[in-house]
Short mmCIF file of C-alpha atoms in Angstrom, two decimals:
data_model
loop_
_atom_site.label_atom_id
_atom_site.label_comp_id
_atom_site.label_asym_id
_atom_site.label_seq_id
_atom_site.Cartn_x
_atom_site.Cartn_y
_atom_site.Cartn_z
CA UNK D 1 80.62 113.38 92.11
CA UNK D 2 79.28 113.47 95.33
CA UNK D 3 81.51 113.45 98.84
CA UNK D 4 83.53 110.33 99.31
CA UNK D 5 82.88 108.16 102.94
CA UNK D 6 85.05 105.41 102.91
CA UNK D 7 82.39 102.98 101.09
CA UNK D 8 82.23 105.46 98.14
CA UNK D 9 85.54 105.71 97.96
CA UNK D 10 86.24 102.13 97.37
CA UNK D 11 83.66 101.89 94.75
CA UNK D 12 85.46 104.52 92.97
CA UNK D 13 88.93 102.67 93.27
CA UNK D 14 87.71 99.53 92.84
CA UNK D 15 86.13 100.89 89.09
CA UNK D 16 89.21 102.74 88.59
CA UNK D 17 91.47 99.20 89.37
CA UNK D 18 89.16 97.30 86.71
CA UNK D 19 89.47 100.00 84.31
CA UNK D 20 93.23 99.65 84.76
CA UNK D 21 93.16 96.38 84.00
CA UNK D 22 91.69 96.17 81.04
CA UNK D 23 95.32 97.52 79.53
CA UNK D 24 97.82 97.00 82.39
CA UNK D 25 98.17 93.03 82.99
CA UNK D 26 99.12 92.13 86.35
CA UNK D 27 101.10 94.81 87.89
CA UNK D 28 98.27 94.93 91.08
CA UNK D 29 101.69 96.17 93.60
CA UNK D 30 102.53 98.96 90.92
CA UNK D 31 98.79 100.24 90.14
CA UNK D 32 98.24 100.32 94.19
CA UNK D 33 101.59 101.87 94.59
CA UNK D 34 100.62 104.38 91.84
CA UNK D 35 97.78 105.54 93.08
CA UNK D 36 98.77 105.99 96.43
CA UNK D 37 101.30 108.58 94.90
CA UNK D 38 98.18 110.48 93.18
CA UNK D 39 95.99 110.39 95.99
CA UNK D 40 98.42 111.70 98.05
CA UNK D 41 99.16 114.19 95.67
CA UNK D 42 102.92 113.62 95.52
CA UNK D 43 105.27 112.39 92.10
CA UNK D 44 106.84 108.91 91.83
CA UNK D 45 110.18 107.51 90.62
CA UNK D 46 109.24 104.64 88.20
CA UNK D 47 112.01 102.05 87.67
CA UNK D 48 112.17 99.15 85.60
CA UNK D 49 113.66 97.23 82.47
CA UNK D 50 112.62 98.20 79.41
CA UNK D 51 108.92 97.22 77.69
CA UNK D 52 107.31 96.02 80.86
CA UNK D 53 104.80 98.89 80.03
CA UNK D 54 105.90 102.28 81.86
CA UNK D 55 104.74 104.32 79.90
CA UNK D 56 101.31 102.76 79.25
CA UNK D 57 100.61 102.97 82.91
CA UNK D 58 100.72 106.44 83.39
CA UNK D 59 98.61 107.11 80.43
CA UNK D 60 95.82 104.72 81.26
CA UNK D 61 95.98 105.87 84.58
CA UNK D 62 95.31 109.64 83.32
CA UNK D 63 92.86 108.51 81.10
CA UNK D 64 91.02 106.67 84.43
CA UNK D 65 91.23 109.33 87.02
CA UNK D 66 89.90 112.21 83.86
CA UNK D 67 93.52 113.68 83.66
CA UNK D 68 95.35 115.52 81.16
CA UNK D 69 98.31 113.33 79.71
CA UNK D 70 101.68 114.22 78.21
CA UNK D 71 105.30 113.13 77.82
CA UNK D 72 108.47 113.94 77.82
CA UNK D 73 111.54 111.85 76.28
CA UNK D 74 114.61 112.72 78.23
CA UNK D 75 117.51 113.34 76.38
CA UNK D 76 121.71 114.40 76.58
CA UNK D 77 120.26 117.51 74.56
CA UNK D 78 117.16 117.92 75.92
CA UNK D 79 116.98 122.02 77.43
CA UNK D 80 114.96 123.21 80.10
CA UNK D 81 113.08 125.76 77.97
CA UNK D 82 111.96 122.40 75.90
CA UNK D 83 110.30 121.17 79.21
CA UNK D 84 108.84 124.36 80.87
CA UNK D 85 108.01 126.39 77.45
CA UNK D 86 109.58 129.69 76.35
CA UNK D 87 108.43 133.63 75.52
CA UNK D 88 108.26 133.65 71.32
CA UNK D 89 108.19 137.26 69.66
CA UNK D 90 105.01 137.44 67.36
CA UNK D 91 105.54 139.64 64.39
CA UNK D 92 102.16 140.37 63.43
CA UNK D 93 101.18 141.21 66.76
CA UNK D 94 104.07 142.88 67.94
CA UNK D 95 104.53 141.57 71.33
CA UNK D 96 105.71 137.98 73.23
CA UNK D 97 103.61 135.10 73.36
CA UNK D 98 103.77 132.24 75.77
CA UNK D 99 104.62 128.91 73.67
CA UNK D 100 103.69 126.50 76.96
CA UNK D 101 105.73 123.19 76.97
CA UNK D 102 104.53 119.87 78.18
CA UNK D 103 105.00 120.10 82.13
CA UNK D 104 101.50 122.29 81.89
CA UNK D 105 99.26 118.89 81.82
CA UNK D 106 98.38 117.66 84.86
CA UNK D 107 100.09 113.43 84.71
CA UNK D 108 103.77 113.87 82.88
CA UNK D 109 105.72 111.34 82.32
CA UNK D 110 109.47 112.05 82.54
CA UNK D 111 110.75 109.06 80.62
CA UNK D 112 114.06 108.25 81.30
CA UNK D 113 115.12 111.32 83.09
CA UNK D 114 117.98 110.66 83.72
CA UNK D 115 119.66 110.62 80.96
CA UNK D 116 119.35 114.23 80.43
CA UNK D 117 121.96 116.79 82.24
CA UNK D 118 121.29 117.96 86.08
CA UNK D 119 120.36 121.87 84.72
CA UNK D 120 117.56 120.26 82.56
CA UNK D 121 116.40 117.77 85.45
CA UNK D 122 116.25 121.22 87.56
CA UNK D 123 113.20 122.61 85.43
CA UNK D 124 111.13 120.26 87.50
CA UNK D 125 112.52 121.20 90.82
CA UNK D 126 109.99 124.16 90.93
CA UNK D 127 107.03 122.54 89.37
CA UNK D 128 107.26 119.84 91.80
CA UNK D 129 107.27 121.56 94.93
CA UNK D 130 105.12 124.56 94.14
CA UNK D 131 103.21 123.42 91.29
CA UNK D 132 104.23 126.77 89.40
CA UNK D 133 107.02 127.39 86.78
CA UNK D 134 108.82 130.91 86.03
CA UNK D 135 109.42 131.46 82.50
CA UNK D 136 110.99 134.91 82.10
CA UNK D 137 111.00 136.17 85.76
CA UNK D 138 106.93 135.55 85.24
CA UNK D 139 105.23 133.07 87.47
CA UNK D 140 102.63 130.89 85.81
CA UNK D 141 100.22 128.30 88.00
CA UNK D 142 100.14 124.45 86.77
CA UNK D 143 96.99 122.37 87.48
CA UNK D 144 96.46 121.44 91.50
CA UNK D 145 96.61 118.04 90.57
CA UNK D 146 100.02 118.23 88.70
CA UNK D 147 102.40 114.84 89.15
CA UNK D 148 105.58 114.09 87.81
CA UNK D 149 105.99 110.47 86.89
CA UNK D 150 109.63 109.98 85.98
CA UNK D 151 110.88 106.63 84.95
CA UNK D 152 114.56 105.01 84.96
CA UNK D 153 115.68 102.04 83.65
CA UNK D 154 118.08 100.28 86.15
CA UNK D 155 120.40 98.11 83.77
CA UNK D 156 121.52 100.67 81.62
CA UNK D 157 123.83 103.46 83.24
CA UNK D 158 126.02 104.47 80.08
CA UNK D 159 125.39 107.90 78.77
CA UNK D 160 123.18 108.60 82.06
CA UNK D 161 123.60 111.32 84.78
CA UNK D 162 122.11 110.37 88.20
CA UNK D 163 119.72 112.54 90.08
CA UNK D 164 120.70 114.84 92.31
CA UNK D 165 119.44 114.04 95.72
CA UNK D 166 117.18 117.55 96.01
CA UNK D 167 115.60 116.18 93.00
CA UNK D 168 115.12 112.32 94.09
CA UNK D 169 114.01 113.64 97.76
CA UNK D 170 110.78 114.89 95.84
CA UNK D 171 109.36 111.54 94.69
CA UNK D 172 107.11 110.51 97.36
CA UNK D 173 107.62 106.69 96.34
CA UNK D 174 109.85 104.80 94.20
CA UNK D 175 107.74 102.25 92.32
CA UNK D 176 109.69 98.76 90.72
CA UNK D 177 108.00 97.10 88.06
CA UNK D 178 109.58 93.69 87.64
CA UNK D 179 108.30 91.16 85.00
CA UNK D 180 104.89 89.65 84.56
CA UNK D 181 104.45 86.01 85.68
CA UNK D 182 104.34 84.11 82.86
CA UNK D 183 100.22 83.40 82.80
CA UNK D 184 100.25 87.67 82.51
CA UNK D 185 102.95 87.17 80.04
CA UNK D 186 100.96 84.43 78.05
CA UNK D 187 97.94 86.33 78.22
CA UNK D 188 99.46 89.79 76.77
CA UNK D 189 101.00 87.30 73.87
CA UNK D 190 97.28 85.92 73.22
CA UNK D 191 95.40 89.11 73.15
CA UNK D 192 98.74 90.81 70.63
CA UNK D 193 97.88 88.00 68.15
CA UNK D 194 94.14 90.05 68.11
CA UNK D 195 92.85 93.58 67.79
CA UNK D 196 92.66 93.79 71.82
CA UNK D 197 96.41 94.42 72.66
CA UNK D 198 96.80 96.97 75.43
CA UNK D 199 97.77 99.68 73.27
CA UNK D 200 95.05 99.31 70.81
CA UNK D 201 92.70 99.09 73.59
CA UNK D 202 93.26 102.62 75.14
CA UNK D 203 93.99 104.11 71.46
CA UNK D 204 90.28 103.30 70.74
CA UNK D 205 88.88 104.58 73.94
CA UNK D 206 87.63 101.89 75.31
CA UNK D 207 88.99 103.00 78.64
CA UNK D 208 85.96 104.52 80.89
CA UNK D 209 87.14 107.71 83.07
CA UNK D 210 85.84 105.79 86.83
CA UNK D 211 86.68 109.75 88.07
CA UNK D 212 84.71 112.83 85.67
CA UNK D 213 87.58 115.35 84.48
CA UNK D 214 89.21 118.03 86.93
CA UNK D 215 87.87 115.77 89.85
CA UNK D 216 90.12 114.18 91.15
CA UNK D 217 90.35 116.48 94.37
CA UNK D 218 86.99 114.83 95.51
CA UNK D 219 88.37 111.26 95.59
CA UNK D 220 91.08 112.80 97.95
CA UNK D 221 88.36 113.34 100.50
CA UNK D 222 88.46 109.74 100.92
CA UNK D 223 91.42 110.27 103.08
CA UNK D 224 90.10 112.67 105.11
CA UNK D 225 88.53 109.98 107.55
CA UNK D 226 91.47 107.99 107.92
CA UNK D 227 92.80 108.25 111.63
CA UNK D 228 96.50 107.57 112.42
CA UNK D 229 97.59 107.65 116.64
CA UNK D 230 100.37 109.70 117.80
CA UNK D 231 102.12 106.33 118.75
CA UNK D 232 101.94 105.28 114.68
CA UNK D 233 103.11 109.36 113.78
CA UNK D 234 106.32 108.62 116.13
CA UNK D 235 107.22 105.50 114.79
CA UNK D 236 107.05 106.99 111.59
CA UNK D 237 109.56 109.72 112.81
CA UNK D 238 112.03 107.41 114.85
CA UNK D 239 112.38 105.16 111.43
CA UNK D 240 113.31 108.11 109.25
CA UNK D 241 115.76 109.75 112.34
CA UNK D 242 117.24 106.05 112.63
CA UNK D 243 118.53 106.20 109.29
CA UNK D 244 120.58 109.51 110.28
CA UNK D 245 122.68 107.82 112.65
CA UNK D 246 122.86 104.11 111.19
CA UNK D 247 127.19 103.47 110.37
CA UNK D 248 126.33 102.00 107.47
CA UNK D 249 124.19 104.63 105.91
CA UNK D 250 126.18 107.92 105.03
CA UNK D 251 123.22 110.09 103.91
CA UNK D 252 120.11 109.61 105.49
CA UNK D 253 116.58 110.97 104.97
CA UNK D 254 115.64 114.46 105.76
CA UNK D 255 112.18 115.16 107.05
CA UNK D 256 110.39 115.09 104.07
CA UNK D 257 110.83 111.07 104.15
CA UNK D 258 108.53 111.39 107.44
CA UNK D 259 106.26 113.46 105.95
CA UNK D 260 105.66 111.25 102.43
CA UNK D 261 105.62 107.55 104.80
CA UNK D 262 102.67 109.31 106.69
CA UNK D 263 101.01 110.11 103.98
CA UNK D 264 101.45 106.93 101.93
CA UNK D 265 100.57 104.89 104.75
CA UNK D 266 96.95 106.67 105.14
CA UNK D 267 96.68 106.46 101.22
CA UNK D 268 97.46 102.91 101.73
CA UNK D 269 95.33 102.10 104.45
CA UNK D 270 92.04 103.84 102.47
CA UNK D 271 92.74 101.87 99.20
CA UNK D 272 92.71 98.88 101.81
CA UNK D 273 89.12 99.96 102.85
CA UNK D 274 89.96 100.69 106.70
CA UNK D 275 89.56 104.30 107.95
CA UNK D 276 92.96 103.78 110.03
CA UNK D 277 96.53 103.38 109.58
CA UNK D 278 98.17 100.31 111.15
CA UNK D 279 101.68 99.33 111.77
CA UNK D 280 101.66 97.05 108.88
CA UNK D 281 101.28 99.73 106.59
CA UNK D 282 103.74 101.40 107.59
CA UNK D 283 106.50 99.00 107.07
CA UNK D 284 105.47 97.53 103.96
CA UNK D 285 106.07 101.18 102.17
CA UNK D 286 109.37 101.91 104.44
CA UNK D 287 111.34 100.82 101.92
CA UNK D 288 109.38 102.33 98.57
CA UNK D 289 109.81 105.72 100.88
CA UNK D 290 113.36 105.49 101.88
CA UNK D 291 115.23 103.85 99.05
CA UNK D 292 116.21 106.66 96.68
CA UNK D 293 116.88 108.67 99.83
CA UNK D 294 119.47 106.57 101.44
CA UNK D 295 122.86 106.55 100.28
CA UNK D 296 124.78 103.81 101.54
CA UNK D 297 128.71 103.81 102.54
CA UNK D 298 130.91 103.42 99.12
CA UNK D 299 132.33 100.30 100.97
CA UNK D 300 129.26 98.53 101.89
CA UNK D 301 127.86 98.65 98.44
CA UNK D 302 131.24 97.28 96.96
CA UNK D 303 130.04 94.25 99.09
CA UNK D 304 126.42 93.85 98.22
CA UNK D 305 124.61 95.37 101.13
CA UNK D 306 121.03 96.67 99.55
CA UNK D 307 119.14 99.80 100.77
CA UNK D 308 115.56 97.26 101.18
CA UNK D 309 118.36 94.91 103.57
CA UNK D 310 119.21 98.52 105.82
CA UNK D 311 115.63 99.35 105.64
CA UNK D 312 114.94 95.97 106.72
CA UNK D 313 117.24 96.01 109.67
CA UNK D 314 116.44 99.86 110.82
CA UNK D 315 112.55 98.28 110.78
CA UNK D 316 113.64 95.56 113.11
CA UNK D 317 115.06 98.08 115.99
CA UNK D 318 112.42 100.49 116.25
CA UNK D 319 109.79 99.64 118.53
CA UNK D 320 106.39 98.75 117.30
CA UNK D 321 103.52 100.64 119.05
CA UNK D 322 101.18 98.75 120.59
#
């Protein structure tokens, strides 16, 4: 693949979107969203009610962008040697072998991670932030392009355990998928009645990569040409610092929040086909950034108040740069 100006770029996305489509219905918010997370090389929280197709999106992502796929189902007995792999004595050769587990891919999904223990949700700490795991005080390196798709379903909270914030401060984004309208709805219905359901689609291939395998590093360049002023960098900064001192906000975001909003909002602004970052973009993914980061007063969320309604209200005090 050759180098990526802005033109190229969209070409690529715009094959990668239509691939996309072809098994994920609708869902135009959550695909954008998700790539966003890839091209800015970060990992995404995934939340949503069960069978509106989780799962499915990660893979047929992978399967776009030439990536390595695998999951793991998160469970009360689920051990961090089962995610990160373990040293197994071979008897016929007389020494340890590495049995890798499934966090050396490059996409994993982390389905429902939360429902296993905090010391098992630690084995991704490392992987996420340095793209390396240490299995028996030896370091091993995971693929550049490594993400960490982990997905939550937010009606069910028996039998879970919530994620510590060190581990939720990690996810660049946290991505809702809601229902399908009901013509996407009607449509999925139609094409289950066939031999073209969604599944069946991507288990036969049918899928085109829009991104040749181990690649993916030259669609990044994309971003490289995308400008963002000092004014738009500070307004980024004065957002994330407002939520330190808001009264109704008891935790607020460190300065990794800044960090992922800038980079979303130039990821954002490329998939958009402008080669600069505008105001705009940076509110509408405020709130994607910031939500599992905030925690709200115990007393304000006995009474309703939302994180996206203090998000809203910190966006309406800051100053807009002109």
């Amino acid at each position: 693949m050759p180098e990526h100006p802005l033109d190229q770029f969209m070409e690529t996305v715009s094959r990668a979107k239509s691939e996309i489509a072809r098994v994920i219905i609708g869902q135009e918010a959550v695909v954008e969203s998700a790539l966003i997370v890839i091209l800015a090389n970060q990992h995404a929280l995934v939340e949503g009610v069960p069978g509106v197709a989780k799962p499915l999106l990660v893979r047929a992502l992978a399967r776009v962008l030439g990536c390595q796929f695998d999951r793991i189902q998160f469970t009360p007995d689920l051990m961090p040697a089962d995610i990160t792999g373990t040293n197994i004595f071979n008897l016929q050769r007389n020494e340890f072998a590495l049995v890798k587990g499934p966090i050396f891919t490059t996409f994993l999904l982390a389905d429902e991670i939360n429902r296993a223990p905090a010391k098992t949700q630690s084995a991704l700490l490392q992987v996420m932030q340095e793209r390396t795991v240490t299995i028996d005080r030896e370091t091993h390196r995971l693929s550049p392009d490594f993400t960490v798709f982990a997905t939550q379903n937010p009606i069910e909270y028996e039998g879970t355990f919530p994620l510590p914030e060190a581990q939720r401060d990690r996810f660049m984004l946290k991505i809702r998928m809601d229902y399908p309208a009901r013509e996407q709805e009607l449509e999925l219905a139609q094409r289950m009645l066939g031999d073209d359901s969604p599944e069946a689609v991507l288990h036969r291939d049918e899928v085109q990569p829009a991104v040749p395998a181990g690649q993916l590093a030259l669609l990044r360049q994309g971003l490289s040409g995308i400008t963002m002023k000092d004014e738009l960098v500070g307004y980024v900064v004065d957002i994330v610092r407002r939520t330190r001192s808001a009264e109704n906000i008891l935790v607020g975001a460190g300065p990794r929040a800044s960090q992922a909003l800038i980079l979303a909002s130039r990821a954002l602004a490329a998939l958009r086909g402008r080669d600069f970052v505008t105001p705009d973009d940076v509110k509408s993914l405020a709130g994607p950034v910031l939500d599992h980061r905030l925690v709200l007063r115990p007393e304000l969320e006995i009474e309703g108040l939302s994180v996206d309604e203090v998000v809203a209200s910190i966006l309406q005090e800051i100053v807009v740069p002109r």
